[in-house]
JSON list of C-alpha atoms in Angstrom, two decimals:
[
{"chain": "A", "resi": 1, "resn": "UNK", "atom": "CA", "xyz": [118.55, 117.06, -105.25]},
{"chain": "A", "resi": 2, "resn": "UNK", "atom": "CA", "xyz": [115.60, 117.76, -107.71]},
{"chain": "A", "resi": 3, "resn": "UNK", "atom": "CA", "xyz": [112.99, 115.00, -107.12]},
{"chain": "A", "resi": 4, "resn": "UNK", "atom": "CA", "xyz": [109.95, 116.58, -108.91]},
{"chain": "A", "resi": 5, "resn": "UNK", "atom": "CA", "xyz": [109.16, 119.60, -110.87]},
{"chain": "A", "resi": 6, "resn": "UNK", "atom": "CA", "xyz": [105.19, 120.93, -111.17]},
{"chain": "A", "resi": 7, "resn": "UNK", "atom": "CA", "xyz": [105.69, 124.33, -113.06]},
{"chain": "A", "resi": 8, "resn": "UNK", "atom": "CA", "xyz": [106.95, 124.90, -116.20]},
{"chain": "A", "resi": 9, "resn": "UNK", "atom": "CA", "xyz": [108.34, 128.95, -118.05]},
{"chain": "A", "resi": 10, "resn": "UNK", "atom": "CA", "xyz": [105.00, 131.15, -118.80]},
{"chain": "A", "resi": 11, "resn": "UNK", "atom": "CA", "xyz": [102.79, 128.98, -116.68]},
{"chain": "A", "resi": 12, "resn": "UNK", "atom": "CA", "xyz": [100.31, 131.32, -114.17]},
{"chain": "A", "resi": 13, "resn": "UNK", "atom": "CA", "xyz": [100.46, 129.88, -110.51]},
{"chain": "A", "resi": 14, "resn": "UNK", "atom": "CA", "xyz": [99.06, 131.07, -107.54]},
{"chain": "A", "resi": 15, "resn": "UNK", "atom": "CA", "xyz": [100.22, 132.17, -104.11]},
{"chain": "A", "resi": 16, "resn": "UNK", "atom": "CA", "xyz": [101.45, 128.60, -101.81]},
{"chain": "A", "resi": 17, "resn": "UNK", "atom": "CA", "xyz": [101.28, 126.61, -106.02]},
{"chain": "A", "resi": 18, "resn": "UNK", "atom": "CA", "xyz": [103.78, 124.57, -105.62]},
{"chain": "A", "resi": 19, "resn": "UNK", "atom": "CA", "xyz": [107.29, 124.80, -107.77]},
{"chain": "A", "resi": 20, "resn": "UNK", "atom": "CA", "xyz": [109.49, 122.10, -107.37]},
{"chain": "A", "resi": 21, "resn": "UNK", "atom": "CA", "xyz": [110.68, 119.40, -104.21]},
{"chain": "A", "resi": 22, "resn": "UNK", "atom": "CA", "xyz": [113.94, 118.44, -103.42]},
{"chain": "A", "resi": 23, "resn": "UNK", "atom": "CA", "xyz": [115.09, 115.42, -101.65]},
{"chain": "A", "resi": 24, "resn": "UNK", "atom": "CA", "xyz": [117.99, 114.71, -99.47]},
{"chain": "A", "resi": 25, "resn": "UNK", "atom": "CA", "xyz": [118.91, 111.92, -98.25]},
{"chain": "A", "resi": 26, "resn": "UNK", "atom": "CA", "xyz": [121.45, 112.28, -95.44]},
{"chain": "A", "resi": 27, "resn": "UNK", "atom": "CA", "xyz": [118.77, 115.38, -93.67]},
{"chain": "A", "resi": 28, "resn": "UNK", "atom": "CA", "xyz": [116.28, 112.14, -94.32]},
{"chain": "A", "resi": 29, "resn": "UNK", "atom": "CA", "xyz": [118.42, 110.06, -92.35]},
{"chain": "A", "resi": 30, "resn": "UNK", "atom": "CA", "xyz": [118.96, 112.53, -89.76]},
{"chain": "A", "resi": 31, "resn": "UNK", "atom": "CA", "xyz": [115.08, 112.71, -89.35]},
{"chain": "A", "resi": 32, "resn": "UNK", "atom": "CA", "xyz": [114.45, 108.84, -88.95]},
{"chain": "A", "resi": 33, "resn": "UNK", "atom": "CA", "xyz": [116.99, 108.92, -86.38]},
{"chain": "A", "resi": 34, "resn": "UNK", "atom": "CA", "xyz": [115.40, 111.99, -84.55]},
{"chain": "A", "resi": 35, "resn": "UNK", "atom": "CA", "xyz": [112.18, 110.02, -84.73]},
{"chain": "A", "resi": 36, "resn": "UNK", "atom": "CA", "xyz": [113.46, 107.03, -83.10]},
{"chain": "A", "resi": 37, "resn": "UNK", "atom": "CA", "xyz": [115.40, 109.09, -80.31]},
{"chain": "A", "resi": 38, "resn": "UNK", "atom": "CA", "xyz": [112.27, 111.38, -79.76]},
{"chain": "A", "resi": 39, "resn": "UNK", "atom": "CA", "xyz": [110.22, 108.00, -79.21]},
{"chain": "A", "resi": 40, "resn": "UNK", "atom": "CA", "xyz": [113.22, 106.05, -77.07]},
{"chain": "A", "resi": 41, "resn": "UNK", "atom": "CA", "xyz": [113.13, 108.99, -75.07]},
{"chain": "A", "resi": 42, "resn": "UNK", "atom": "CA", "xyz": [109.17, 109.55, -74.44]},
{"chain": "A", "resi": 43, "resn": "UNK", "atom": "CA", "xyz": [109.55, 105.89, -73.45]},
{"chain": "A", "resi": 44, "resn": "UNK", "atom": "CA", "xyz": [112.08, 106.48, -70.74]},
{"chain": "A", "resi": 45, "resn": "UNK", "atom": "CA", "xyz": [110.08, 109.53, -69.37]},
{"chain": "A", "resi": 46, "resn": "UNK", "atom": "CA", "xyz": [106.56, 107.86, -69.29]},
{"chain": "A", "resi": 47, "resn": "UNK", "atom": "CA", "xyz": [108.48, 104.99, -67.13]},
{"chain": "A", "resi": 48, "resn": "UNK", "atom": "CA", "xyz": [110.33, 107.51, -64.78]},
{"chain": "A", "resi": 49, "resn": "UNK", "atom": "CA", "xyz": [106.64, 108.84, -64.06]},
{"chain": "A", "resi": 50, "resn": "UNK", "atom": "CA", "xyz": [105.49, 105.83, -63.07]},
{"chain": "A", "resi": 51, "resn": "UNK", "atom": "CA", "xyz": [108.65, 104.92, -61.06]},
{"chain": "A", "resi": 52, "resn": "UNK", "atom": "CA", "xyz": [109.09, 108.00, -59.20]},
{"chain": "A", "resi": 53, "resn": "UNK", "atom": "CA", "xyz": [112.24, 108.33, -59.85]},
{"chain": "A", "resi": 54, "resn": "UNK", "atom": "CA", "xyz": [114.56, 110.88, -62.65]},
{"chain": "A", "resi": 55, "resn": "UNK", "atom": "CA", "xyz": [111.08, 112.26, -63.84]},
{"chain": "A", "resi": 56, "resn": "UNK", "atom": "CA", "xyz": [113.48, 116.17, -64.53]},
{"chain": "A", "resi": 57, "resn": "UNK", "atom": "CA", "xyz": [116.48, 114.47, -66.52]},
{"chain": "A", "resi": 58, "resn": "UNK", "atom": "CA", "xyz": [114.46, 111.97, -68.59]},
{"chain": "A", "resi": 59, "resn": "UNK", "atom": "CA", "xyz": [111.69, 115.13, -68.88]},
{"chain": "A", "resi": 60, "resn": "UNK", "atom": "CA", "xyz": [114.44, 117.40, -70.28]},
{"chain": "A", "resi": 61, "resn": "UNK", "atom": "CA", "xyz": [116.57, 114.96, -72.65]},
{"chain": "A", "resi": 62, "resn": "UNK", "atom": "CA", "xyz": [112.57, 114.09, -74.06]},
{"chain": "A", "resi": 63, "resn": "UNK", "atom": "CA", "xyz": [112.24, 117.96, -74.94]},
{"chain": "A", "resi": 64, "resn": "UNK", "atom": "CA", "xyz": [115.51, 118.96, -76.33]},
{"chain": "A", "resi": 65, "resn": "UNK", "atom": "CA", "xyz": [115.34, 115.31, -78.75]},
{"chain": "A", "resi": 66, "resn": "UNK", "atom": "CA", "xyz": [112.01, 116.87, -79.53]},
{"chain": "A", "resi": 67, "resn": "UNK", "atom": "CA", "xyz": [112.79, 120.76, -80.42]},
{"chain": "A", "resi": 68, "resn": "UNK", "atom": "CA", "xyz": [115.59, 118.76, -82.75]},
{"chain": "A", "resi": 69, "resn": "UNK", "atom": "CA", "xyz": [113.06, 116.76, -84.25]},
{"chain": "A", "resi": 70, "resn": "UNK", "atom": "CA", "xyz": [111.26, 119.93, -84.83]},
{"chain": "A", "resi": 71, "resn": "UNK", "atom": "CA", "xyz": [113.91, 121.66, -86.44]},
{"chain": "A", "resi": 72, "resn": "UNK", "atom": "CA", "xyz": [114.51, 118.88, -88.77]},
{"chain": "A", "resi": 73, "resn": "UNK", "atom": "CA", "xyz": [110.91, 118.66, -90.06]},
{"chain": "A", "resi": 74, "resn": "UNK", "atom": "CA", "xyz": [110.69, 122.25, -90.59]},
{"chain": "A", "resi": 75, "resn": "UNK", "atom": "CA", "xyz": [113.62, 121.75, -92.44]},
{"chain": "A", "resi": 76, "resn": "UNK", "atom": "CA", "xyz": [112.43, 118.66, -94.54]},
{"chain": "A", "resi": 77, "resn": "UNK", "atom": "CA", "xyz": [109.26, 120.82, -95.41]},
{"chain": "A", "resi": 78, "resn": "UNK", "atom": "CA", "xyz": [111.39, 123.42, -96.42]},
{"chain": "A", "resi": 79, "resn": "UNK", "atom": "CA", "xyz": [112.58, 120.73, -99.60]},
{"chain": "A", "resi": 80, "resn": "UNK", "atom": "CA", "xyz": [108.73, 121.77, -101.16]},
{"chain": "A", "resi": 81, "resn": "UNK", "atom": "CA", "xyz": [109.19, 124.68, -102.72]},
{"chain": "A", "resi": 82, "resn": "UNK", "atom": "CA", "xyz": [105.97, 126.85, -103.53]},
{"chain": "A", "resi": 83, "resn": "UNK", "atom": "CA", "xyz": [105.55, 130.08, -104.94]},
{"chain": "A", "resi": 84, "resn": "UNK", "atom": "CA", "xyz": [105.54, 133.35, -102.53]},
{"chain": "A", "resi": 85, "resn": "UNK", "atom": "CA", "xyz": [103.22, 135.13, -104.91]},
{"chain": "A", "resi": 86, "resn": "UNK", "atom": "CA", "xyz": [100.48, 134.81, -107.49]},
{"chain": "A", "resi": 87, "resn": "UNK", "atom": "CA", "xyz": [102.83, 134.87, -110.70]},
{"chain": "A", "resi": 88, "resn": "UNK", "atom": "CA", "xyz": [103.80, 134.23, -113.85]},
{"chain": "A", "resi": 89, "resn": "UNK", "atom": "CA", "xyz": [106.98, 131.59, -113.80]},
{"chain": "A", "resi": 90, "resn": "UNK", "atom": "CA", "xyz": [109.99, 133.24, -116.05]},
{"chain": "A", "resi": 91, "resn": "UNK", "atom": "CA", "xyz": [112.63, 130.47, -115.20]},
{"chain": "A", "resi": 92, "resn": "UNK", "atom": "CA", "xyz": [113.23, 128.48, -118.31]},
{"chain": "A", "resi": 93, "resn": "UNK", "atom": "CA", "xyz": [113.76, 124.68, -118.88]},
{"chain": "A", "resi": 94, "resn": "UNK", "atom": "CA", "xyz": [112.54, 124.17, -115.79]},
{"chain": "A", "resi": 95, "resn": "UNK", "atom": "CA", "xyz": [111.46, 120.57, -116.02]},
{"chain": "A", "resi": 96, "resn": "UNK", "atom": "CA", "xyz": [114.84, 120.25, -117.60]},
{"chain": "A", "resi": 97, "resn": "UNK", "atom": "CA", "xyz": [116.34, 120.56, -113.52]},
{"chain": "A", "resi": 98, "resn": "UNK", "atom": "CA", "xyz": [114.12, 116.62, -112.86]},
{"chain": "A", "resi": 99, "resn": "UNK", "atom": "CA", "xyz": [117.11, 114.84, -111.17]},
{"chain": "A", "resi": 100, "resn": "UNK", "atom": "CA", "xyz": [119.94, 117.34, -111.07]},
{"chain": "A", "resi": 101, "resn": "UNK", "atom": "CA", "xyz": [122.36, 118.08, -108.21]},
{"chain": "A", "resi": 102, "resn": "UNK", "atom": "CA", "xyz": [121.54, 121.00, -106.71]},
{"chain": "A", "resi": 103, "resn": "UNK", "atom": "CA", "xyz": [124.37, 123.11, -104.35]},
{"chain": "A", "resi": 104, "resn": "UNK", "atom": "CA", "xyz": [123.33, 125.37, -101.09]},
{"chain": "A", "resi": 105, "resn": "UNK", "atom": "CA", "xyz": [122.31, 128.77, -102.08]},
{"chain": "A", "resi": 106, "resn": "UNK", "atom": "CA", "xyz": [121.24, 128.02, -105.95]},
{"chain": "A", "resi": 107, "resn": "UNK", "atom": "CA", "xyz": [118.14, 130.02, -107.48]},
{"chain": "A", "resi": 108, "resn": "UNK", "atom": "CA", "xyz": [116.03, 127.83, -108.83]},
{"chain": "A", "resi": 109, "resn": "UNK", "atom": "CA", "xyz": [112.89, 129.57, -110.16]},
{"chain": "A", "resi": 110, "resn": "UNK", "atom": "CA", "xyz": [111.84, 132.78, -110.41]},
{"chain": "A", "resi": 111, "resn": "UNK", "atom": "CA", "xyz": [108.29, 133.74, -110.24]},
{"chain": "A", "resi": 112, "resn": "UNK", "atom": "CA", "xyz": [106.78, 136.97, -111.26]},
{"chain": "A", "resi": 113, "resn": "UNK", "atom": "CA", "xyz": [103.91, 139.64, -110.53]},
{"chain": "A", "resi": 114, "resn": "UNK", "atom": "CA", "xyz": [103.61, 140.76, -114.94]},
{"chain": "A", "resi": 115, "resn": "UNK", "atom": "CA", "xyz": [100.26, 142.32, -114.22]},
{"chain": "A", "resi": 116, "resn": "UNK", "atom": "CA", "xyz": [102.28, 146.24, -114.17]},
{"chain": "A", "resi": 117, "resn": "UNK", "atom": "CA", "xyz": [105.65, 146.43, -116.12]},
{"chain": "A", "resi": 118, "resn": "UNK", "atom": "CA", "xyz": [108.81, 148.72, -115.57]},
{"chain": "A", "resi": 119, "resn": "UNK", "atom": "CA", "xyz": [109.72, 149.97, -118.88]},
{"chain": "A", "resi": 120, "resn": "UNK", "atom": "CA", "xyz": [113.20, 151.36, -118.30]},
{"chain": "A", "resi": 121, "resn": "UNK", "atom": "CA", "xyz": [114.12, 154.39, -121.37]},
{"chain": "A", "resi": 122, "resn": "UNK", "atom": "CA", "xyz": [117.00, 156.22, -121.48]},
{"chain": "A", "resi": 123, "resn": "UNK", "atom": "CA", "xyz": [116.61, 160.31, -121.20]},
{"chain": "A", "resi": 124, "resn": "UNK", "atom": "CA", "xyz": [119.85, 162.92, -122.52]},
{"chain": "A", "resi": 125, "resn": "UNK", "atom": "CA", "xyz": [121.41, 164.82, -119.66]},
{"chain": "A", "resi": 126, "resn": "UNK", "atom": "CA", "xyz": [119.70, 168.06, -122.53]},
{"chain": "A", "resi": 127, "resn": "UNK", "atom": "CA", "xyz": [116.17, 167.03, -122.01]},
{"chain": "A", "resi": 128, "resn": "UNK", "atom": "CA", "xyz": [116.48, 165.73, -118.17]},
{"chain": "A", "resi": 129, "resn": "UNK", "atom": "CA", "xyz": [115.13, 169.02, -116.46]},
{"chain": "A", "resi": 130, "resn": "UNK", "atom": "CA", "xyz": [111.64, 168.87, -118.72]},
{"chain": "A", "resi": 131, "resn": "UNK", "atom": "CA", "xyz": [111.51, 165.35, -117.63]},
{"chain": "A", "resi": 132, "resn": "UNK", "atom": "CA", "xyz": [109.32, 164.88, -113.74]},
{"chain": "A", "resi": 133, "resn": "UNK", "atom": "CA", "xyz": [108.32, 161.75, -111.34]},
{"chain": "A", "resi": 134, "resn": "UNK", "atom": "CA", "xyz": [104.52, 161.68, -112.28]},
{"chain": "A", "resi": 135, "resn": "UNK", "atom": "CA", "xyz": [104.69, 163.31, -115.76]},
{"chain": "A", "resi": 136, "resn": "UNK", "atom": "CA", "xyz": [102.59, 160.87, -117.97]},
{"chain": "A", "resi": 137, "resn": "UNK", "atom": "CA", "xyz": [104.05, 158.75, -120.55]},
{"chain": "A", "resi": 138, "resn": "UNK", "atom": "CA", "xyz": [103.10, 156.80, -123.80]},
{"chain": "A", "resi": 139, "resn": "UNK", "atom": "CA", "xyz": [104.95, 154.04, -125.19]},
{"chain": "A", "resi": 140, "resn": "UNK", "atom": "CA", "xyz": [105.15, 151.48, -128.15]},
{"chain": "A", "resi": 141, "resn": "UNK", "atom": "CA", "xyz": [106.20, 148.20, -128.13]},
{"chain": "A", "resi": 142, "resn": "UNK", "atom": "CA", "xyz": [108.15, 146.86, -131.50]},
{"chain": "A", "resi": 143, "resn": "UNK", "atom": "CA", "xyz": [105.99, 144.42, -133.19]},
{"chain": "A", "resi": 144, "resn": "UNK", "atom": "CA", "xyz": [102.61, 145.85, -131.60]},
{"chain": "A", "resi": 145, "resn": "UNK", "atom": "CA", "xyz": [100.08, 148.52, -132.54]},
{"chain": "A", "resi": 146, "resn": "UNK", "atom": "CA", "xyz": [98.78, 149.76, -129.64]},
{"chain": "A", "resi": 147, "resn": "UNK", "atom": "CA", "xyz": [100.06, 152.52, -128.29]},
{"chain": "A", "resi": 148, "resn": "UNK", "atom": "CA", "xyz": [100.15, 152.26, -124.27]},
{"chain": "A", "resi": 149, "resn": "UNK", "atom": "CA", "xyz": [100.03, 155.01, -121.70]},
{"chain": "A", "resi": 150, "resn": "UNK", "atom": "CA", "xyz": [102.59, 155.07, -118.59]},
{"chain": "A", "resi": 151, "resn": "UNK", "atom": "CA", "xyz": [104.11, 157.20, -116.13]},
{"chain": "A", "resi": 152, "resn": "UNK", "atom": "CA", "xyz": [107.28, 158.29, -115.08]},
{"chain": "A", "resi": 153, "resn": "UNK", "atom": "CA", "xyz": [107.99, 156.68, -111.35]},
{"chain": "A", "resi": 154, "resn": "UNK", "atom": "CA", "xyz": [111.27, 157.53, -110.95]},
{"chain": "A", "resi": 155, "resn": "UNK", "atom": "CA", "xyz": [114.90, 158.88, -112.37]},
{"chain": "A", "resi": 156, "resn": "UNK", "atom": "CA", "xyz": [118.55, 157.72, -111.77]},
{"chain": "A", "resi": 157, "resn": "UNK", "atom": "CA", "xyz": [120.59, 160.28, -109.68]},
{"chain": "A", "resi": 158, "resn": "UNK", "atom": "CA", "xyz": [124.03, 159.40, -111.29]},
{"chain": "A", "resi": 159, "resn": "UNK", "atom": "CA", "xyz": [123.93, 159.14, -115.67]},
{"chain": "A", "resi": 160, "resn": "UNK", "atom": "CA", "xyz": [124.34, 155.61, -117.12]},
{"chain": "A", "resi": 161, "resn": "UNK", "atom": "CA", "xyz": [126.17, 154.54, -120.34]},
{"chain": "A", "resi": 162, "resn": "UNK", "atom": "CA", "xyz": [123.42, 153.72, -123.09]},
{"chain": "A", "resi": 163, "resn": "UNK", "atom": "CA", "xyz": [123.54, 150.20, -124.55]},
{"chain": "A", "resi": 164, "resn": "UNK", "atom": "CA", "xyz": [125.25, 150.10, -127.71]},
{"chain": "A", "resi": 165, "resn": "UNK", "atom": "CA", "xyz": [122.57, 148.08, -129.59]},
{"chain": "A", "resi": 166, "resn": "UNK", "atom": "CA", "xyz": [120.40, 151.10, -128.98]},
{"chain": "A", "resi": 167, "resn": "UNK", "atom": "CA", "xyz": [122.64, 153.75, -131.08]},
{"chain": "A", "resi": 168, "resn": "UNK", "atom": "CA", "xyz": [124.55, 154.43, -133.72]},
{"chain": "A", "resi": 169, "resn": "UNK", "atom": "CA", "xyz": [128.70, 153.58, -133.23]},
{"chain": "A", "resi": 170, "resn": "UNK", "atom": "CA", "xyz": [130.30, 157.03, -132.45]},
{"chain": "A", "resi": 171, "resn": "UNK", "atom": "CA", "xyz": [133.43, 157.32, -135.30]},
{"chain": "A", "resi": 172, "resn": "UNK", "atom": "CA", "xyz": [134.88, 160.37, -134.15]},
{"chain": "A", "resi": 173, "resn": "UNK", "atom": "CA", "xyz": [137.63, 160.15, -132.20]},
{"chain": "A", "resi": 174, "resn": "UNK", "atom": "CA", "xyz": [138.24, 163.54, -128.82]},
{"chain": "A", "resi": 175, "resn": "UNK", "atom": "CA", "xyz": [134.32, 163.69, -128.79]},
{"chain": "A", "resi": 176, "resn": "UNK", "atom": "CA", "xyz": [132.57, 162.68, -125.59]},
{"chain": "A", "resi": 177, "resn": "UNK", "atom": "CA", "xyz": [129.44, 160.51, -125.54]},
{"chain": "A", "resi": 178, "resn": "UNK", "atom": "CA", "xyz": [126.68, 162.39, -124.05]},
{"chain": "A", "resi": 179, "resn": "UNK", "atom": "CA", "xyz": [125.41, 161.19, -120.33]},
{"chain": "A", "resi": 180, "resn": "UNK", "atom": "CA", "xyz": [121.88, 159.51, -120.23]},
{"chain": "A", "resi": 181, "resn": "UNK", "atom": "CA", "xyz": [119.64, 159.13, -117.12]},
{"chain": "A", "resi": 182, "resn": "UNK", "atom": "CA", "xyz": [117.52, 156.01, -116.52]},
{"chain": "A", "resi": 183, "resn": "UNK", "atom": "CA", "xyz": [113.80, 156.97, -116.09]},
{"chain": "A", "resi": 184, "resn": "UNK", "atom": "CA", "xyz": [111.26, 153.92, -114.86]},
{"chain": "A", "resi": 185, "resn": "UNK", "atom": "CA", "xyz": [107.88, 154.01, -116.60]},
{"chain": "A", "resi": 186, "resn": "UNK", "atom": "CA", "xyz": [105.22, 151.93, -114.78]},
{"chain": "A", "resi": 187, "resn": "UNK", "atom": "CA", "xyz": [103.01, 150.10, -117.36]},
{"chain": "A", "resi": 188, "resn": "UNK", "atom": "CA", "xyz": [99.54, 148.47, -116.98]},
{"chain": "A", "resi": 189, "resn": "UNK", "atom": "CA", "xyz": [99.87, 144.76, -118.17]},
{"chain": "A", "resi": 190, "resn": "UNK", "atom": "CA", "xyz": [96.18, 143.12, -117.36]},
{"chain": "A", "resi": 191, "resn": "UNK", "atom": "CA", "xyz": [96.10, 141.47, -121.34]},
{"chain": "A", "resi": 192, "resn": "UNK", "atom": "CA", "xyz": [98.88, 139.69, -120.61]},
{"chain": "A", "resi": 193, "resn": "UNK", "atom": "CA", "xyz": [100.80, 140.87, -124.12]},
{"chain": "A", "resi": 194, "resn": "UNK", "atom": "CA", "xyz": [103.77, 142.44, -122.71]},
{"chain": "A", "resi": 195, "resn": "UNK", "atom": "CA", "xyz": [106.78, 140.28, -121.83]},
{"chain": "A", "resi": 196, "resn": "UNK", "atom": "CA", "xyz": [109.99, 141.19, -120.13]},
{"chain": "A", "resi": 197, "resn": "UNK", "atom": "CA", "xyz": [112.70, 141.87, -122.70]},
{"chain": "A", "resi": 198, "resn": "UNK", "atom": "CA", "xyz": [110.51, 143.26, -125.08]},
{"chain": "A", "resi": 199, "resn": "UNK", "atom": "CA", "xyz": [111.80, 146.89, -126.81]},
{"chain": "A", "resi": 200, "resn": "UNK", "atom": "CA", "xyz": [110.32, 150.02, -128.37]},
{"chain": "A", "resi": 201, "resn": "UNK", "atom": "CA", "xyz": [109.36, 154.16, -127.99]},
{"chain": "A", "resi": 202, "resn": "UNK", "atom": "CA", "xyz": [108.31, 156.21, -125.74]},
{"chain": "A", "resi": 203, "resn": "UNK", "atom": "CA", "xyz": [107.77, 159.40, -125.42]},
{"chain": "A", "resi": 204, "resn": "UNK", "atom": "CA", "xyz": [106.94, 161.61, -122.01]},
{"chain": "A", "resi": 205, "resn": "UNK", "atom": "CA", "xyz": [104.71, 164.36, -121.46]},
{"chain": "A", "resi": 206, "resn": "UNK", "atom": "CA", "xyz": [105.72, 167.45, -119.49]},
{"chain": "A", "resi": 207, "resn": "UNK", "atom": "CA", "xyz": [103.72, 170.43, -118.47]},
{"chain": "A", "resi": 208, "resn": "UNK", "atom": "CA", "xyz": [101.30, 172.61, -120.86]},
{"chain": "A", "resi": 209, "resn": "UNK", "atom": "CA", "xyz": [102.85, 175.40, -122.20]},
{"chain": "A", "resi": 210, "resn": "UNK", "atom": "CA", "xyz": [102.20, 178.05, -125.10]},
{"chain": "A", "resi": 211, "resn": "UNK", "atom": "CA", "xyz": [104.08, 178.70, -128.19]},
{"chain": "A", "resi": 212, "resn": "UNK", "atom": "CA", "xyz": [105.86, 181.90, -126.34]},
{"chain": "A", "resi": 213, "resn": "UNK", "atom": "CA", "xyz": [106.54, 180.54, -123.53]},
{"chain": "A", "resi": 214, "resn": "UNK", "atom": "CA", "xyz": [108.91, 177.54, -125.28]},
{"chain": "A", "resi": 215, "resn": "UNK", "atom": "CA", "xyz": [110.53, 179.86, -127.73]},
{"chain": "A", "resi": 216, "resn": "UNK", "atom": "CA", "xyz": [111.13, 182.72, -124.59]},
{"chain": "A", "resi": 217, "resn": "UNK", "atom": "CA", "xyz": [112.50, 179.31, -123.05]},
{"chain": "A", "resi": 218, "resn": "UNK", "atom": "CA", "xyz": [114.40, 178.18, -126.57]},
{"chain": "A", "resi": 219, "resn": "UNK", "atom": "CA", "xyz": [116.15, 181.59, -126.44]},
{"chain": "A", "resi": 220, "resn": "UNK", "atom": "CA", "xyz": [116.82, 181.84, -122.81]},
{"chain": "A", "resi": 221, "resn": "UNK", "atom": "CA", "xyz": [118.83, 178.66, -123.43]},
{"chain": "A", "resi": 222, "resn": "UNK", "atom": "CA", "xyz": [121.20, 179.71, -125.88]},
{"chain": "A", "resi": 223, "resn": "UNK", "atom": "CA", "xyz": [121.96, 183.25, -124.51]},
{"chain": "A", "resi": 224, "resn": "UNK", "atom": "CA", "xyz": [122.59, 181.29, -121.40]},
{"chain": "A", "resi": 225, "resn": "UNK", "atom": "CA", "xyz": [125.32, 178.88, -123.31]},
{"chain": "A", "resi": 226, "resn": "UNK", "atom": "CA", "xyz": [126.61, 181.62, -125.00]},
{"chain": "A", "resi": 227, "resn": "UNK", "atom": "CA", "xyz": [127.04, 184.28, -121.89]},
{"chain": "A", "resi": 228, "resn": "UNK", "atom": "CA", "xyz": [128.42, 181.06, -120.31]}
]
């Protein structure tokens, strides 16, 4: 059960900062029982040493109960969730989880480092040969005047179906839609203005070439398609 909430959506937290604290009554009862058993075993081991009788057996029992107690205490310590990194809390309505019952394995809080953002853009297979990892790019986010510099990080090996919200519906039957590949762009977000889920437009720049080279390349592609 969520016993305390220390953060909320949009809050910047440092590494190690507490996020949530859980309470597990059966586990706490096991810890109390383990404390009592360990204390009793310690007294028996001390008495055995004083009497010089059964020292080995009582010491082994004390060590076993001590190891079990330590394991339970470590489990209890894990009920206080801390941020593993310095970043921004992305989970919405986090305080609403206060008092709720949580099943084992449930994802509770998402913390992300937003100082650098990744933009994913679609490149047509016809233009894919122009794009290379490391190519410079520029990105303009919808609703922002500032154009941001970026760099292509990676290109998917397989094609993806483009998001239907980014293209007009194809009303012609019998035509196969073009294939698109995803390119990841890395953007600096030190000002914190970029947020996950934002959309925009991007341009990726290839190597510089003369007008004659571009013209000859276009002619070569055209002739190649005709000959094939």
